[in-house]
Coordinates of C-alpha atoms and ligand atoms in Angstrom, one line a residue:
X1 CA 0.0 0.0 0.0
X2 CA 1.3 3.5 -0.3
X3 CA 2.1 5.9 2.2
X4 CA -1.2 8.3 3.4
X5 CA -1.6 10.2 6.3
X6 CA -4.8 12.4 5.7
X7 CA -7.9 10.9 6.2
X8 CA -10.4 11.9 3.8
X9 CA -13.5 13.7 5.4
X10 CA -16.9 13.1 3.4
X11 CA -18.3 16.3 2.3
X12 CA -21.6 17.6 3.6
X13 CA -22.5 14.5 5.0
X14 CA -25.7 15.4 7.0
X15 CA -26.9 16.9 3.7
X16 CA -26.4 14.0 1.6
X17 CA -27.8 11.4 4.4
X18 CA -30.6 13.5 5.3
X19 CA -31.8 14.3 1.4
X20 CA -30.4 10.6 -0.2
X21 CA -32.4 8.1 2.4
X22 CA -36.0 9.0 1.8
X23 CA -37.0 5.3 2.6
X24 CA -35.4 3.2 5.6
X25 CA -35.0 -0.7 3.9
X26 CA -33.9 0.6 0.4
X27 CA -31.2 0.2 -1.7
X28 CA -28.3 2.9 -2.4
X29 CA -25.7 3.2 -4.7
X30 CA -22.4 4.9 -3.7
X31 CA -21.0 5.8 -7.5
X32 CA -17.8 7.3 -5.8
X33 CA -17.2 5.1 -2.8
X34 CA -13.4 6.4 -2.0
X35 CA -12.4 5.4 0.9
X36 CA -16.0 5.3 2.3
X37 CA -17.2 8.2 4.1
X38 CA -20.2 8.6 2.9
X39 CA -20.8 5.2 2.4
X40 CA -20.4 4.1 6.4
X41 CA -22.8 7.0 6.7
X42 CA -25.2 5.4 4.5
X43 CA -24.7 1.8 6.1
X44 CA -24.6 2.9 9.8
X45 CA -28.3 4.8 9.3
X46 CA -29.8 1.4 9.7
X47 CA -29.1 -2.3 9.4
X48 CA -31.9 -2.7 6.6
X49 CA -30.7 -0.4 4.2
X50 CA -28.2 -2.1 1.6
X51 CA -25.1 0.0 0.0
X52 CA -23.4 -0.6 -3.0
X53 CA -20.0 1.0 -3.2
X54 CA -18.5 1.2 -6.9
X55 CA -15.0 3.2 -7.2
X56 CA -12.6 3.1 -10.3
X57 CA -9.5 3.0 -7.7
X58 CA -8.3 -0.6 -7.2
X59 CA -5.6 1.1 -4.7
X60 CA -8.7 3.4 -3.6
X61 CA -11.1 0.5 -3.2
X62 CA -8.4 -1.4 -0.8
X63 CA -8.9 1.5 1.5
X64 CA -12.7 1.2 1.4
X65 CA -12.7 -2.2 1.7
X66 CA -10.7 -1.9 5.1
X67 CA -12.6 1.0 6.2
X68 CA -16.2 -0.6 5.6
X69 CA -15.1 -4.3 6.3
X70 CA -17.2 -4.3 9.2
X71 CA -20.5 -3.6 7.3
X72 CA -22.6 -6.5 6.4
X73 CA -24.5 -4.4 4.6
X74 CA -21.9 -2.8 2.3
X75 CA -21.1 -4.3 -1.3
X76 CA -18.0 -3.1 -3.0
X77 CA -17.1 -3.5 -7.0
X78 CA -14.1 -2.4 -8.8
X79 CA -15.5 -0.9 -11.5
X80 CA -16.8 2.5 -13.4
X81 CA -20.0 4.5 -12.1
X82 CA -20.4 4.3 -16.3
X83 CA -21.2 0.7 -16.0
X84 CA -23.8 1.1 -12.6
X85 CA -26.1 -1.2 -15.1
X86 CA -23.8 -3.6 -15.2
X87 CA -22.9 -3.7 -11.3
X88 CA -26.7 -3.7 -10.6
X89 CA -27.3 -6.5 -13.0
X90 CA -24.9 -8.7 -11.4
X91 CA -26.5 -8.1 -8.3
X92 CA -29.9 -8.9 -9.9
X93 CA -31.1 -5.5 -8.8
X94 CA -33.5 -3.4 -11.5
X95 CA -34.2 -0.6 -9.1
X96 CA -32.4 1.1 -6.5
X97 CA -34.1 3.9 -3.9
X98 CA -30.9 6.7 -4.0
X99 CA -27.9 6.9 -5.8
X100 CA -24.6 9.3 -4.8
X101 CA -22.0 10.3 -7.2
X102 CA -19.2 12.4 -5.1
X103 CA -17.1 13.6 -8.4
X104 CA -14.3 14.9 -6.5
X105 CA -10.6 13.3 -5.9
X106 CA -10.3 11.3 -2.9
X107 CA -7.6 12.2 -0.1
X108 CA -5.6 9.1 -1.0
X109 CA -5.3 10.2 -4.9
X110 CA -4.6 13.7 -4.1
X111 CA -1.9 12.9 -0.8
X112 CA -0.9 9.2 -1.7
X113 CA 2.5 8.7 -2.9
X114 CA 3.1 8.9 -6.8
X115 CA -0.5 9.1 -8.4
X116 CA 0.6 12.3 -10.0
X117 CA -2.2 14.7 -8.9
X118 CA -0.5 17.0 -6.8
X119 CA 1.4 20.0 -7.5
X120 CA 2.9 20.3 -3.9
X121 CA 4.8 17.2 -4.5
X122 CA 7.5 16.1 -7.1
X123 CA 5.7 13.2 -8.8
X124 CA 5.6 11.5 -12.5
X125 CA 3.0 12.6 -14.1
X126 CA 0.3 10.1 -13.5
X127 CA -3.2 11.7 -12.7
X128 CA -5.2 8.1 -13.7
X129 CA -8.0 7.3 -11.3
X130 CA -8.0 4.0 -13.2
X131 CA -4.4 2.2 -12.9
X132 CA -5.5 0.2 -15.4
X133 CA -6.0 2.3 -18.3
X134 CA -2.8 3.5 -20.4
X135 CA -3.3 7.0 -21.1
X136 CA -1.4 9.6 -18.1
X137 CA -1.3 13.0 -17.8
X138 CA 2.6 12.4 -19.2
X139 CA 1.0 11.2 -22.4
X140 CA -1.3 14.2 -22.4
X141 CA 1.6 16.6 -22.1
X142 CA 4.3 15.2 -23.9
X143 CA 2.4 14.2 -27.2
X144 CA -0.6 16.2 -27.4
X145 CA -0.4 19.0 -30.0
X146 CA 0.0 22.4 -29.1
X147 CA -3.5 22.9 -30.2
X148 CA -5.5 20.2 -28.3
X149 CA -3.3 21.4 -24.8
X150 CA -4.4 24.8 -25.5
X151 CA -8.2 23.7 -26.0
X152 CA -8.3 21.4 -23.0
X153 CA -6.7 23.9 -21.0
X154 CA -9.1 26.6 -21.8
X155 CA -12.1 24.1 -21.7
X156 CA -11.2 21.7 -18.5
X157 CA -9.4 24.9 -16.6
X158 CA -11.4 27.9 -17.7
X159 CA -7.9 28.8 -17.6
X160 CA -7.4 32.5 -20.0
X161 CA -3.9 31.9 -20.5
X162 CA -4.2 28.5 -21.9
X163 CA -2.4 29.4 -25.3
X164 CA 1.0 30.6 -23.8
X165 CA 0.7 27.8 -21.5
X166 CA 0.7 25.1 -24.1
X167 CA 3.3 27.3 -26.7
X168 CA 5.7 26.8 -23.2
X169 CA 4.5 23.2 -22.7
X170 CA 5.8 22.3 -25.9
X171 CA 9.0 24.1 -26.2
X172 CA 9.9 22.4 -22.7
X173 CA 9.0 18.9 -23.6
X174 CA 10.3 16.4 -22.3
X175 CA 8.4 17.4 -19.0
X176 CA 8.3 14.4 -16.6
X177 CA 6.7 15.4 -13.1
X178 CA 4.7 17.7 -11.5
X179 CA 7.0 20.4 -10.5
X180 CA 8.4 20.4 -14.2
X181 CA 5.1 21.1 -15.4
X182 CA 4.5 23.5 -12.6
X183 CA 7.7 25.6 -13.0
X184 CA 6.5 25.6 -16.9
X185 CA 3.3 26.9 -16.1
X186 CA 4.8 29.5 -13.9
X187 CA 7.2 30.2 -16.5
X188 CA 3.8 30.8 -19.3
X189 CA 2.2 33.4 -16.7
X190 CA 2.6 36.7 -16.9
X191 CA 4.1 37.3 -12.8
X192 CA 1.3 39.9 -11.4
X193 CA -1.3 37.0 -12.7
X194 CA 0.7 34.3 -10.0
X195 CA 0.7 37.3 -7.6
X196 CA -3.0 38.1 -8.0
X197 CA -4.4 34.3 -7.6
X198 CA -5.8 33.4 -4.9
X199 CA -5.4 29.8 -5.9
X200 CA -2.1 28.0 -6.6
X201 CA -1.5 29.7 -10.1
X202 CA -1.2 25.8 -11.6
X203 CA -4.7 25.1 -10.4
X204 CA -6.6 25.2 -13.7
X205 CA -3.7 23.3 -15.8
X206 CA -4.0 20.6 -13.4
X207 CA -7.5 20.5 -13.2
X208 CA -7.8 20.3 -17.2
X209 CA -5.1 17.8 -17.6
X210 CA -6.7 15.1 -14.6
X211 CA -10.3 15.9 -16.6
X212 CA -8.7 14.9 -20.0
X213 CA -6.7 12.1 -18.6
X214 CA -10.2 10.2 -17.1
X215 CA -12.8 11.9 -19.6
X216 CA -14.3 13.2 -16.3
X217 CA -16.9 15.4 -18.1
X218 CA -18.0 12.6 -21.2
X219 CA -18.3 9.8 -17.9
X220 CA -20.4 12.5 -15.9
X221 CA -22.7 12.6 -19.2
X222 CA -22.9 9.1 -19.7
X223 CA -23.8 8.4 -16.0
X224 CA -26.5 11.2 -15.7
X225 CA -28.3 9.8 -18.7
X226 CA -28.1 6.1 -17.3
X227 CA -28.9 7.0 -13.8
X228 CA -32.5 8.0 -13.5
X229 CA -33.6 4.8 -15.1
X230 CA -32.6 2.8 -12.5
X231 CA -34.5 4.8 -9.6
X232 CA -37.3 3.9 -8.1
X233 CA -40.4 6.1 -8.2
X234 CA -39.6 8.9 -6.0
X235 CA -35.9 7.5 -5.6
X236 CA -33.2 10.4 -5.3
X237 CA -30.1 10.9 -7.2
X238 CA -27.5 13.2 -5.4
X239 CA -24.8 14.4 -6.8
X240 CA -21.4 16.9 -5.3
X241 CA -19.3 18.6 -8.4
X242 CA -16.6 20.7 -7.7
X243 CA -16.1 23.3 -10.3
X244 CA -18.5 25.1 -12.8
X245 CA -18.3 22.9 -15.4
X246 CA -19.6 19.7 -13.9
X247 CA -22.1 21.4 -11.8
X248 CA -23.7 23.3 -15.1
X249 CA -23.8 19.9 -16.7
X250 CA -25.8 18.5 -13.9
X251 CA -27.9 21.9 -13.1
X252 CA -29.0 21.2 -17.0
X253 CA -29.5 17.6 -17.2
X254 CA -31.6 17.8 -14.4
X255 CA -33.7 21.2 -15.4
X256 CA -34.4 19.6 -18.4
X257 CA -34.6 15.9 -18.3
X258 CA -37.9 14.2 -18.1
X259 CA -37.4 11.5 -15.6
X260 CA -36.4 13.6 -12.8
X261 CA -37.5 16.7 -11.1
X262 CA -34.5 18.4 -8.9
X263 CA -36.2 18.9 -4.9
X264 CA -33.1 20.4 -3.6
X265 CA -29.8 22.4 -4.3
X266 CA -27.2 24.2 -5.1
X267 CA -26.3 23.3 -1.5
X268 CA -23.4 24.6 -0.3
X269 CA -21.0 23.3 2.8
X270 CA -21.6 25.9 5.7
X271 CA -18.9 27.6 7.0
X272 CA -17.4 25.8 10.0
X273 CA -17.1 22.7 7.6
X274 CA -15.7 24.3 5.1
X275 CA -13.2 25.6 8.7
X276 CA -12.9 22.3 8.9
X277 CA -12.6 20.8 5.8
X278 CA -11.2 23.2 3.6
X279 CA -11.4 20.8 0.6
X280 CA -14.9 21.2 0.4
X281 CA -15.0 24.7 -0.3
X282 CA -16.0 24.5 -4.1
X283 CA -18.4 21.7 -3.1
X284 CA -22.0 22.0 -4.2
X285 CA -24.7 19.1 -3.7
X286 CA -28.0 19.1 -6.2
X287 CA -30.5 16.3 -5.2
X288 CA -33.5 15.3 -8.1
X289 CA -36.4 12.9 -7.6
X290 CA -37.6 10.4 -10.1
X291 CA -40.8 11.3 -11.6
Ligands
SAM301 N1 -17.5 10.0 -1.1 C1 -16.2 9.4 -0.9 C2 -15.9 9.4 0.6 O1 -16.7 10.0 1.4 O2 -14.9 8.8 1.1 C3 -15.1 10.1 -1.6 C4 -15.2 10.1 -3.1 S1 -13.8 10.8 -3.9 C5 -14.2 12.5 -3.7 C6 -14.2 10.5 -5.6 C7 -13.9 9.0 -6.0 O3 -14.5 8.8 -7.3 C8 -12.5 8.7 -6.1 O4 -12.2 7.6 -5.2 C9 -12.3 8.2 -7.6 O5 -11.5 7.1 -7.7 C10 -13.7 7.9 -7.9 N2 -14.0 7.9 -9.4 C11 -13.5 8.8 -10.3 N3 -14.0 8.4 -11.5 C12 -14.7 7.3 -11.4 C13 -15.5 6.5 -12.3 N4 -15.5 6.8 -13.6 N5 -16.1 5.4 -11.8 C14 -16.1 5.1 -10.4 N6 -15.4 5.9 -9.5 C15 -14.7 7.0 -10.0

């Protein structure tokens, strides 16, 4: 196992326990398990209610499974929250009564040695939530045209200064780690922009490079058109983004999708757990009902 020290701290977690379990013997799907959180919140409401836990992490999963090993009414599958029909099917399940999907990056991914997320650290540039796909962020970087990093960038990072960003990425290729591809990007800003930041000034490069490595925004699409059709009537889909872009692709899909109505959200994390948890500053929770 690799080294980890932080714990990660579920996000809003009376919010999502209090909206997602409307009924008290159903069935709920944890899309994101991570290391469990919310999951063990889910499990420990009562004995009768049943929680599957699906994470792309095999290295994450482990975690889980040590965490929730306790639970005799936990499930765990290795797998993507893309494929929920095929985790339900195996467990002979049509209909579920709530289903989570937490679309941040777990502690372990972000503070876990070598997975390549974090700019803090000298790492190779990694950034796959699934260790069994072959595309990295060093692929990304190192053979992506000039033209495709400067799109992602600007699209994945809202990031204006995507275009000197990528004309630097290229000219420094070979880049290898993190701090390579930080010191690059500080080398692409203009210096009062890294003054003016109130983020680290690689924030957005990151951000776009992780989202392109594990087609975060085409798998949030796919699941939120697969979802609702496995909710009971009345069943609740919740769902946490992080940044703008996923939460306007959920704020749309479920404004406008005919299966579900949302009952509740933007919810934001108040401010002594955001004190406390300072990762879950950007959070925001949306909760719809199926019609
Ligand atoms: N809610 C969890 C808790 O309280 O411990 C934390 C979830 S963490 C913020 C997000 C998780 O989503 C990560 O563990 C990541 O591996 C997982 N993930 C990312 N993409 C996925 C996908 N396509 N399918 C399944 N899990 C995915």
């Amino acid at each position: 196992m690799r080294k980890y020290s932080d714990k990660h701290i579920p996000v809003m977690p009376k919010e999502v326990v209090n909206y997602l379990l409307w009924k008290e013997n159903g069935i709920y799907v944890d899309c994101t398990v991570g290391e469990g959180g919310h999951a063990r919140l889910l499990a420990e409401s009562s004995p009768n209610v049943f929680v599957i836990g699906i994470d792309i992490d095999s290295e994450v999963l482990q975690i889980a499974e040590k965490n929730l090993s306790h639970f005799e009414n936990i499930a765990l599958f290795k797998s993507s929250y893309t494929d929920l029909p095929v985790v339900l099917k195996l467990m002979n399940i049509n209909k579920v009564s709530g289903i989570l999907i937490d679309l941040g990056i777990s502690t372990f991914q972000l503070m876990g040695e070598g997975r390549g997320f974090t700019f803090n650290k000298d790492e190779p540039l990694d950034m796959r939530m699934n260790l069994e796909q072959t595309k990295t962020a060093h692929e990304v970087v190192n053979q992506y045209s000039e033209e495709k990093l400067a799109n992602i960038i600007f699209q994945y990072g809202e990031e204006r200064f995507s275009r000197r960003i990528a004309k630097k990425i290229v000219e420094n290729r070979p880049i290898n780690t993190t701090l390579e591809l930080v010191e690059v990007i500080k080398r692409a800003l203009p210096y009062n922009e890294i003054k003016k930041r109130k983020r680290h000034f690689a924030t957005k490069t990151f951000q776009a490079i992780r989202i392109e490595v594990n087609s975060e925004l085409e798998n949030i699409k796919k699941f939120l058109e697969i979802a609702p059709d496995f909710l009971e009537q009345n069943g609740r889909l919740a769902v946490i983004s992080f940044h703008s872009l996923e939460d306007r692709l959920v704020k749309h899909f479920f404004r406008n999708d005919p299966r579900i109505k949302q009952i509740a959200g933007p919810i934001r994390p108040s401010e002594s757990e955001i004190k406390s948890n300072p990762r879950s500053r950007s959070a925001k929770l949306r909760i719809a009902e199926r019609i």
